[in-house]
XYZ file of C-alpha atoms in Angstrom:
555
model
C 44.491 118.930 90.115
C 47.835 120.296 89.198
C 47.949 123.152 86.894
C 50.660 124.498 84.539
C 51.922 127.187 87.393
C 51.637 124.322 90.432
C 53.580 121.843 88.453
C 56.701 124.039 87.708
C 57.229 124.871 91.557
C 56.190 121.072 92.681
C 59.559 119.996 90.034
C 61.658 123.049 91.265
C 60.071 121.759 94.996
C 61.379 117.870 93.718
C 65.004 118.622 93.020
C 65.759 120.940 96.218
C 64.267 118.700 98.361
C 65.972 115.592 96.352
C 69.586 117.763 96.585
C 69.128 118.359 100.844
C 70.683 115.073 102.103
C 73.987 116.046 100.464
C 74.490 118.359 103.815
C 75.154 115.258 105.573
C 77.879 114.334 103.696
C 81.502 115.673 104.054
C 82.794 118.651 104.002
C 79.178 119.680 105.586
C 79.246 116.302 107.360
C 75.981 117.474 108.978
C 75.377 113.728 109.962
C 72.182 114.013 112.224
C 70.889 115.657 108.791
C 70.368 112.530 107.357
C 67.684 111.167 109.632
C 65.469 114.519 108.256
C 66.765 114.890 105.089
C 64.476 112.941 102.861
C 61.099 114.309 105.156
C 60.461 117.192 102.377
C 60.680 114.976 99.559
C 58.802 111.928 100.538
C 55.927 114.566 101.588
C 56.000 116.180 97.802
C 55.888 112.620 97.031
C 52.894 110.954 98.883
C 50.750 114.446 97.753
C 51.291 113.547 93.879
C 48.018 113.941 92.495
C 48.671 110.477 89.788
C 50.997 108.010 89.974
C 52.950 109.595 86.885
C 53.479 112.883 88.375
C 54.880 111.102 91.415
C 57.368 109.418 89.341
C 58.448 112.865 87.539
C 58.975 114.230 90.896
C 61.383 111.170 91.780
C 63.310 111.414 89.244
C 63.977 114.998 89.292
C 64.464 114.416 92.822
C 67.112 111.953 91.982
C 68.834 114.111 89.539
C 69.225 116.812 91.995
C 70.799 114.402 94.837
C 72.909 113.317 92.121
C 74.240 116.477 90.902
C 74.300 118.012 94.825
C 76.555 115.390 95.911
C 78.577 115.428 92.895
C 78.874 119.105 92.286
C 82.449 119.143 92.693
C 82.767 117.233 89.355
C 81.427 120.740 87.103
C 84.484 121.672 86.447
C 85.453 118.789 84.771
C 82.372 117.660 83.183
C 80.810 120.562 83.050
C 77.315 120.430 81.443
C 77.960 116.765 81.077
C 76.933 116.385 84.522
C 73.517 117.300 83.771
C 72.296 114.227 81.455
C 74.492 111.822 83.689
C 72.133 112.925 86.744
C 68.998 112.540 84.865
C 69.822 108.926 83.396
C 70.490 108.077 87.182
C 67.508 109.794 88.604
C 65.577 107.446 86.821
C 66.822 105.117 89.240
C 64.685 106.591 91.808
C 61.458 106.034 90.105
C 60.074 102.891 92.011
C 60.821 104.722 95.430
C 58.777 107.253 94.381
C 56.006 105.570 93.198
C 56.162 103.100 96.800
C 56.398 106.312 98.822
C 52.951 107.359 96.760
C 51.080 104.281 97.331
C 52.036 103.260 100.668
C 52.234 106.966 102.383
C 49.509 108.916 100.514
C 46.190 109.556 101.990
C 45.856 108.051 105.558
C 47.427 105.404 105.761
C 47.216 103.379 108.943
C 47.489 99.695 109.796
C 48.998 97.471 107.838
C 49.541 100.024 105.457
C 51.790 101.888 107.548
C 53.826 99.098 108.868
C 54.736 98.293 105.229
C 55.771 101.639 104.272
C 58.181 101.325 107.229
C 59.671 98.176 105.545
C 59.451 98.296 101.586
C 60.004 102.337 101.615
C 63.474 101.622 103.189
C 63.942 98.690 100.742
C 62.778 100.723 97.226
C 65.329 103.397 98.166
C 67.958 100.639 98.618
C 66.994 99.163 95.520
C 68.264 102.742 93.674
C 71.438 102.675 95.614
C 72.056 98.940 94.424
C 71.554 99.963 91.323
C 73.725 102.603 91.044
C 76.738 101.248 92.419
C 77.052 99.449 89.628
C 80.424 100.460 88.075
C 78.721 101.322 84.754
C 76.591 103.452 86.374
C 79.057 105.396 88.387
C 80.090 103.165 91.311
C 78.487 103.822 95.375
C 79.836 107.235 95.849
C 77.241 109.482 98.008
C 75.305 105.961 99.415
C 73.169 107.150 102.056
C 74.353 105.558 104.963
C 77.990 106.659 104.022
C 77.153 109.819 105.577
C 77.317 108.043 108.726
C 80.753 107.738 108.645
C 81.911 109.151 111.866
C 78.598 108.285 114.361
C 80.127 104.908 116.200
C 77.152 103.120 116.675
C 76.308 103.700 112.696
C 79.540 101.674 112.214
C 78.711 99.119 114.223
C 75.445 98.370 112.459
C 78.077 98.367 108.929
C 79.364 95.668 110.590
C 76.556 93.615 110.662
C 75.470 94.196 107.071
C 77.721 97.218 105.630
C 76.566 100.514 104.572
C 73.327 99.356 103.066
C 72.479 98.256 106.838
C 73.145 101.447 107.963
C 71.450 103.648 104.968
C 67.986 100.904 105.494
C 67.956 102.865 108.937
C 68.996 106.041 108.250
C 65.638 106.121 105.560
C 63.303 104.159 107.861
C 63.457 107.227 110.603
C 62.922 109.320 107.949
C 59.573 107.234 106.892
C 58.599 107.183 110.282
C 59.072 110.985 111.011
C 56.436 111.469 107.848
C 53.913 109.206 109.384
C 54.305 111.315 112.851
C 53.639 114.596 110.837
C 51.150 113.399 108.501
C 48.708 110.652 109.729
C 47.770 110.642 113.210
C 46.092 107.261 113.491
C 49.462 105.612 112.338
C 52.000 107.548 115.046
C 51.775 103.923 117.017
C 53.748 102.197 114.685
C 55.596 104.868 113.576
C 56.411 105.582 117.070
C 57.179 101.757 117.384
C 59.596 102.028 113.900
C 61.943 104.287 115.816
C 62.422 102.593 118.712
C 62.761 99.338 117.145
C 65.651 101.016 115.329
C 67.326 102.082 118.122
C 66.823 98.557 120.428
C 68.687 97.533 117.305
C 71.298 99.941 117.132
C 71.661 99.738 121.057
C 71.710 95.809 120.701
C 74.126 95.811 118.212
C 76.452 98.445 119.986
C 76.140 96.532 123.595
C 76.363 93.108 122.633
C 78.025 92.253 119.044
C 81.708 91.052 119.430
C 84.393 94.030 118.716
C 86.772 93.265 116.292
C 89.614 91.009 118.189
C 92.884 92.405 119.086
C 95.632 89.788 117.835
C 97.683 91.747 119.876
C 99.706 93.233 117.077
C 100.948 96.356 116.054
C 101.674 97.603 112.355
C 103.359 100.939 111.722
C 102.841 102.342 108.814
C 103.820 105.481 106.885
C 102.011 107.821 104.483
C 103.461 110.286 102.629
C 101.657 113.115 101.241
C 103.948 115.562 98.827
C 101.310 118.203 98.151
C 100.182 119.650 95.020
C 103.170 120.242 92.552
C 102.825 123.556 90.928
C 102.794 124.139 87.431
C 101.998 120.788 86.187
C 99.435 118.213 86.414
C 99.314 116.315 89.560
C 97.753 112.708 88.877
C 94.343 113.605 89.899
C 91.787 110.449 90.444
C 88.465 111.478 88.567
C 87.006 112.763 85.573
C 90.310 114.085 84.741
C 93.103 111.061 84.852
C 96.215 113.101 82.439
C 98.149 112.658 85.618
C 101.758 111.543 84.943
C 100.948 109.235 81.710
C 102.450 112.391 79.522
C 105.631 111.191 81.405
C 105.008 107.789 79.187
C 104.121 109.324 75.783
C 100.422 108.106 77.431
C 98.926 110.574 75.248
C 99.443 110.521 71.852
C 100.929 113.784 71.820
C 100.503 115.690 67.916
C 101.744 118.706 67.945
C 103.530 121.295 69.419
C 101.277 122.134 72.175
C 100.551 118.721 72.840
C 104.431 118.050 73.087
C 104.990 121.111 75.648
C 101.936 119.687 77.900
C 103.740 116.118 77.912
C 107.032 117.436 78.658
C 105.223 119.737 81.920
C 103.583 116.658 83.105
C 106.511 114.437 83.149
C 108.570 117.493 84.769
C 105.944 117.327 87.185
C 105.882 113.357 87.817
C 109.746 113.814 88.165
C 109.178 116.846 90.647
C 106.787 114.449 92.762
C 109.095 111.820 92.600
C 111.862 113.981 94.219
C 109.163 115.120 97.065
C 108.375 111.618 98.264
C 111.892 110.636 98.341
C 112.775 113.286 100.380
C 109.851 112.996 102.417
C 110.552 109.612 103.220
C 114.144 109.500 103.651
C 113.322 111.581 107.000
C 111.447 108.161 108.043
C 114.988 106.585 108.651
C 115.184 105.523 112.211
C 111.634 106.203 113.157
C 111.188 102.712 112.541
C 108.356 101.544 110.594
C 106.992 98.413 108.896
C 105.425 99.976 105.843
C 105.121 103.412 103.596
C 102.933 104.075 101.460
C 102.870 106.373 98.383
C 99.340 107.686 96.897
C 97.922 107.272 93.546
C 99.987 107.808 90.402
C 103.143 108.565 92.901
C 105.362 106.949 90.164
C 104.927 108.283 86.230
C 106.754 105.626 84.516
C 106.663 101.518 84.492
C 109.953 100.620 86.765
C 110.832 97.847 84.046
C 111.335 100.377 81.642
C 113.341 102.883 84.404
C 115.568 100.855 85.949
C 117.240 104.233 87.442
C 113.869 104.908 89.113
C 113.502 101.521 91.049
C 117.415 101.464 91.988
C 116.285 104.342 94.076
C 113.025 102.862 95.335
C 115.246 99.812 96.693
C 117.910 102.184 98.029
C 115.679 103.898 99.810
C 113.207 101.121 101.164
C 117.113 99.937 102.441
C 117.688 103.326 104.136
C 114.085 103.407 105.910
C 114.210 99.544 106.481
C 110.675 99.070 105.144
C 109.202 98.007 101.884
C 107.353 101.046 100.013
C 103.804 100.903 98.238
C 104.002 102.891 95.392
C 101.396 103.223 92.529
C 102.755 103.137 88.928
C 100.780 105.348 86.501
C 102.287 104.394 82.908
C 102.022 102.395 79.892
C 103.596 99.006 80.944
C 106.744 97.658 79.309
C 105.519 94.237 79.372
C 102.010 94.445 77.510
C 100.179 96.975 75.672
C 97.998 99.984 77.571
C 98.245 102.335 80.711
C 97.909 100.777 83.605
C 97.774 101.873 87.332
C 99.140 99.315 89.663
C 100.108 99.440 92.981
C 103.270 97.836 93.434
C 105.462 96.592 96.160
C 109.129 97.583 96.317
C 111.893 96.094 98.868
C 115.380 96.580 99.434
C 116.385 94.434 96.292
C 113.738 95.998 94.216
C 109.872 95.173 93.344
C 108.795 92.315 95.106
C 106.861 90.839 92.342
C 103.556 91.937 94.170
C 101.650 93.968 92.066
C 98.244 94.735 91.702
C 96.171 96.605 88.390
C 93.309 98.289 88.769
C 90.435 97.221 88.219
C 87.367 99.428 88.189
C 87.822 102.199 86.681
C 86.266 105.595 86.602
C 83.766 106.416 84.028
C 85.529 109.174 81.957
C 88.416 110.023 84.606
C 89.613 106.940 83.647
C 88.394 105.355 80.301
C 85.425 107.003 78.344
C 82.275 104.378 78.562
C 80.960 103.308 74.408
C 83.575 105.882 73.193
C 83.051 105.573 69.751
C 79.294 107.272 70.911
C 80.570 109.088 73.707
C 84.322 109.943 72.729
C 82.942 113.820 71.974
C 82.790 114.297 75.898
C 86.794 114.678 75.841
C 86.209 118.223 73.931
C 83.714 119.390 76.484
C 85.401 118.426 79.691
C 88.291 116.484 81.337
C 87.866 113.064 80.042
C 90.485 110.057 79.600
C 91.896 110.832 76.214
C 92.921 106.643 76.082
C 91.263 104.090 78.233
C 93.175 102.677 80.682
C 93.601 98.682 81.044
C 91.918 96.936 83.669
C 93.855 94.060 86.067
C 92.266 90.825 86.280
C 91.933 90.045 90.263
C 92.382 91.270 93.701
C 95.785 90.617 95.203
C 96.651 90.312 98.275
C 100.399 91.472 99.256
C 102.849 89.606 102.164
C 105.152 92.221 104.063
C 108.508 90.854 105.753
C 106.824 90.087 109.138
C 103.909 87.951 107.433
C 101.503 90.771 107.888
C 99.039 90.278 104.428
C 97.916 93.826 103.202
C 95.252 94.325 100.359
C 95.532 97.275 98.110
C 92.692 99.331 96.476
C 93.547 102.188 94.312
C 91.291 105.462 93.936
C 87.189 104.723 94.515
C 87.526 101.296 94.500
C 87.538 102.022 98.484
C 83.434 103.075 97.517
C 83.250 99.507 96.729
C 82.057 97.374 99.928
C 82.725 94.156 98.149
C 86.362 94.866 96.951
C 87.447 95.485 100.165
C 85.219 92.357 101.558
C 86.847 90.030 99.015
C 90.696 91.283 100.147
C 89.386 90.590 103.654
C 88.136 86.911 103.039
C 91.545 86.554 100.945
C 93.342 87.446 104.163
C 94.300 90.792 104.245
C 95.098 92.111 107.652
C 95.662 95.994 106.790
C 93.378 97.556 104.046
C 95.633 100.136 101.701
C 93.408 102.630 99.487
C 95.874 104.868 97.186
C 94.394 107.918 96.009
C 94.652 111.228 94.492
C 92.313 113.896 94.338
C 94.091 117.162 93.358
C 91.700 117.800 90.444
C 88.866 118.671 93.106
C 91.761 120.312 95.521
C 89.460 122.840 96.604
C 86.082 120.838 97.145
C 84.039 118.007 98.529
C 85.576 115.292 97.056
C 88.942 115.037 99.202
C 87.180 114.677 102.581
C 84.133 112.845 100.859
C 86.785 110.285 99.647
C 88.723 109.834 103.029
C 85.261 108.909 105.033
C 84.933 106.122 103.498
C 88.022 104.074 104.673
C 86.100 104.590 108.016
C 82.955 102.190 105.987
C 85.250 99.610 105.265
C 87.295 99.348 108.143
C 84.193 99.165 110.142
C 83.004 96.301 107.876
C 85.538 94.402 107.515
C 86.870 94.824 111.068
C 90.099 95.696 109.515
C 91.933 99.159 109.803
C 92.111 100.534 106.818
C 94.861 103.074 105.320
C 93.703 105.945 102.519
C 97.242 107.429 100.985
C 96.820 110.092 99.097
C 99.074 112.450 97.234
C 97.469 116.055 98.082
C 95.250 115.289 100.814
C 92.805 114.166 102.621
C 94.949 111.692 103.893
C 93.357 109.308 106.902
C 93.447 106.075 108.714
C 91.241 103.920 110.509
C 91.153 101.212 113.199
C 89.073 98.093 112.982
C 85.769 99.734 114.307
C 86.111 102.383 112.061
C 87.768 104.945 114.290
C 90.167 107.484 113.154
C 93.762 107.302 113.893
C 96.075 109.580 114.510
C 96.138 112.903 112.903
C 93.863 113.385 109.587
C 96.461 115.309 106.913
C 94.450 118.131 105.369
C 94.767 119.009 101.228
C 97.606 121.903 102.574
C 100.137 118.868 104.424
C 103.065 118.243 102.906
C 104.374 115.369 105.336
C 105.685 112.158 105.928
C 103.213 110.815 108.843
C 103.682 107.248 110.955
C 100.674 105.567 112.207
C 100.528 102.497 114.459
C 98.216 100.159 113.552
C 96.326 97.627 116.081
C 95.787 94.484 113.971
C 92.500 92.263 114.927
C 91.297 89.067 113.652
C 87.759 87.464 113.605
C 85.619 88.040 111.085
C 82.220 90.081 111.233
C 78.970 89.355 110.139
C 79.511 91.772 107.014
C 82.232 89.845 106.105
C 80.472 86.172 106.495
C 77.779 86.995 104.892
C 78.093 89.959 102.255
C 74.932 92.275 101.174
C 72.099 90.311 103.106
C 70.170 93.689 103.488
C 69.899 94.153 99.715
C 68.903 90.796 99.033
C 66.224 91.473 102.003
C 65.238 94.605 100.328
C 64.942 93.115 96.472
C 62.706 89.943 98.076
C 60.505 92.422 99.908
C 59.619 94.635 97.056
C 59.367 91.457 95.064
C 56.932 89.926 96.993
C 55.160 92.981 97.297
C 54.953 93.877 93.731
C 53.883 90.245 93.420
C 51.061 90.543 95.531
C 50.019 93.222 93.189
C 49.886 91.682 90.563
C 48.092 89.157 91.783
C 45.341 90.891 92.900
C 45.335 93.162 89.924
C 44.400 89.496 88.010
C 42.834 87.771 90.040
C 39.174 87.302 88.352
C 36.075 89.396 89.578
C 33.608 87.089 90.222
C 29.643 87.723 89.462
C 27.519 89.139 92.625
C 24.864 86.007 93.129
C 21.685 87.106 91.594
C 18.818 88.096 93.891
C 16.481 84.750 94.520
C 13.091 85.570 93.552
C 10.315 86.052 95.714
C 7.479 83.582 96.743
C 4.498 83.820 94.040
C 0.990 84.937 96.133
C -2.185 85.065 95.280
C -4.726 87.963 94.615
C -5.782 87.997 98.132
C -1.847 88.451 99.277
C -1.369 84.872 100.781
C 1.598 82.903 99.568
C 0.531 80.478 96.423
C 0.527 76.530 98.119
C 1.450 73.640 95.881
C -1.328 71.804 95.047
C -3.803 74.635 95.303
């Protein structure tokens, strides 16, 4: 029985224990974490008196992952990161209520082995659920905080990070049945060496990503925050350089003063990546790339602007990657597009973004929700979305596929560029809003996800930092630059070709994971229905007669 005092510290209990795997994920980057991270929670869990109270404590447990992991966003949102958490840790309702029924009591048997499968699945199910871009997008995915553990990336690329967060919670199921129920340590036991044969099969025997035997050498330039103005910042807060473009609607004299500091600021940016790459000239490279919202105004509409683009792609003898940030000249609404710019000017490649963030970038049902831009940070006009991937050719036939800001959380953007033909993955960012936080290295880990996945190295350009790149197994290269660089750095790419199993054949896990708990749930059902049928009534017993002998026909 839970009384009035037990049931406030079992929810306080829910959302600590719900908020402790976010140590696992940069800047804690406790990795090892993970694998005990969810031990407290499922154990408040499987104790839940009813069924009901279980699912409270699942989705306060949810909310408080959610907020943990996302804490850096307060100062934007502010208390709007509250409600957001709760509609999301409803998501983790059905875990909750699996973790109940198949970990409660004692269980043993076949009980136990199917906790060690759908438990594993019913959290997957939340994080499919989630990244839907509506909901958020896959930032803070379990097995993302794997990032850096080798063998973790080899499993991604087998079946991406929802391979590698299936494990990552199936330990943790199997470390509750070693605490909790003796009679079921066997297969428990058995659970965690069958994930590491796995892991160890995967690592020792799965083809590597194949060399091709070429070398790409690309450039990233990071300016650095520019003071006194806004910088661009990917998030909840997307002003950036669109006051450079009239973006904003500005009324008023304050309004005016904030449009002219931001596009004194875009033009102060401008100047520091020009510089910054004009000291690339003879250090001879095949590529530079610019970060998010590097450029504050469309270059059809500044023709001064991509004069010196082409001058100075001439000068370093490579094309440039920039990312426009401005209402385009060409059709209504602000776009951000990466675009590719050569020594006669763009290219013609461009790409427009095309998931966007919720409120950083467009405000979701804003004729409900439009109030949120007076409590925090939130797009003031929604930005336009492009209409497909694209997939860009340099001048030595090398095929590049650009992302811009967390569409590198997206496994299947980055998939889709692959089976287009990328051979170098190109994620331009910005993340000066949360300068000081999480979010910068949170955001660079996970070129190491898709790089691993798509057995392609990968390239995250930002403009304050954290800048990184990746090989084709998911290895860093090179030096990382931190949120306090201010550099122009060259990276030499190994190119590979093949492609992995990832690639071939997309999210198998989750499909796995939705059939399981489907045909579990079915089962259910089907025994909840199925009809009771009578107990046979008792025969009666022979007739006798007075003297106790049995009565004989005829007698």
């Amino acid at each position: 029985m839970v009384t009035e005092r037990t049931g406030w510290w079992r929810a306080a209990a829910a959302v600590a224990a719900g908020a402790l795997p976010c140590l696992a994920f940069p800047a804690p980057a406790l990795w090892w974490f993970a694998y005990v991270a969810l031990v407290p929670w499922m154990l408040l869990l499987r104790s839940a008196p009813t069924g009901r109270r279980a699912a409270l404590e699942g989705w306060l447990g949810g909310a408080g992952f959610i907020v943990a992991v996302h804490h850096w966003l307060l100062p934007s949102l502010h208390v709007f990161l509250v409600p957001v958490a709760l509609l999301l840790g409803v998501l983790w309702i059905p875990w909750a209520l699996l973790v109940r029924e198949l970990l409660g009591g004692t269980p043993h048997g076949w009980r136990a082995a199917a906790a060690l499968v759908l438990v594993p699945a019913g959290w997957l199910l939340s994080e499919l659920a989630r990244s839907w871009q509506g909901l958020g997008g896959p930032w803070g995915l379990l097995g993302a905080s794997q990032w850096q553990v080798p063998p973790a990336l080899r499993l991604a690329s087998v079946g991406g990070v929802w391979l590698v967060s299936l494990l990552v919670v199936a330990v943790n199921c199997a470390l509750v049945l070693l605490v909790t129920v003796p009679r079921a340590r066997v297969p428990a036991v058995a659970a965690v060496a069958g994930c590491a044969v796995l892991t160890g099969v995967v690592w020792l025997w799965l083809p590597r990503p194949e060399a091709s035997g070429g070398v790409l050498r690309v450039a990233v330039v990071q300016p650095g925050l520019m003071a006194d103005g806004p910088d661009g910042a990917s998030g909840p807060t997307m002003t950036g350089a669109t006051g450079a473009t009239g973006a904003t609607g500005a009324t008023g004299t304050a309004t005016t003063a904030a449009a002219a500091a931001a596009a004194d600021a875009a033009q102060r940016r401008f100047d520091a990546q020009e510089r910054l790459t004009a000291t690339l000239v003879g250090r001879r490279v095949d590529l530079v790339v610019w970060g998010e919202s590097s450029v504050g105004a469309d270059l059809a509409a500044r023709p001064d602007l991509s004069r010196r683009l082409a001058a100075l792609s001439a000068r370093v003898g490579a094309p440039l990657l920039v990312n426009v940030d401005a209402r385009r000249s060409d059709r209504p609404g602000i776009y951000k597009s990466s675009v590719l710019v050569g020594p006669q000017g763009p290219t013609g490649d461009r790409y427009d973004k095309m998931r966007l963030v919720p409120f950083g970038e467009y405000v979701p049902a804003r004729a409900v929700l439009g109030w949120a831009t007076s409590v925090g940070k939130a797009a003031g006009e929604d930005r336009m979305r492009g209409a497909a991937p694209v997939v860009m050719g340099l001048p030595d036939g090398t095929r590049i596929g650009p992302l811009v800001c967390f569409e590198s959380a997206f496994p299947d953007m980055s998939r889709e560029l692959t089976r287009m033909g990328a051979a170098v993955l190109v994620a331009q960012s910005s993340t000066s809003t949360f300068q000081h936080s999480w979010a910068p290295a949170q955001h660079a880990s996970l070129g190491a996800l898709r790089a691993a996945e798509n057995g392609r190295p990968f390239v995250h350009a930002t403009l304050t930092g954290v800048s990184a790149v990746y090989g084709p197994s998911g290895g860093r290269i090179g030096p990382e630059l931190s949120t306090s660089a201010s550099t122009a750095e060259v990276y030499e790419l190994p190119l590979a070709r093949g492609t992995t199993l990832f690639v071939r054949f997309g999210n198998w896990p989750g499909v796995a994971s939705v059939l399981a708990v489907a045909a579990y749930c079915a089962l259910r059902g089907a025994r909840a229905v199925r009809p009771v049928r009578p107990a046979p009534e008792p025969s009666a017993p022979p007739a006798r007669t007075v003297r106790g002998s049995a009565a004989r026909p005829g007698r």
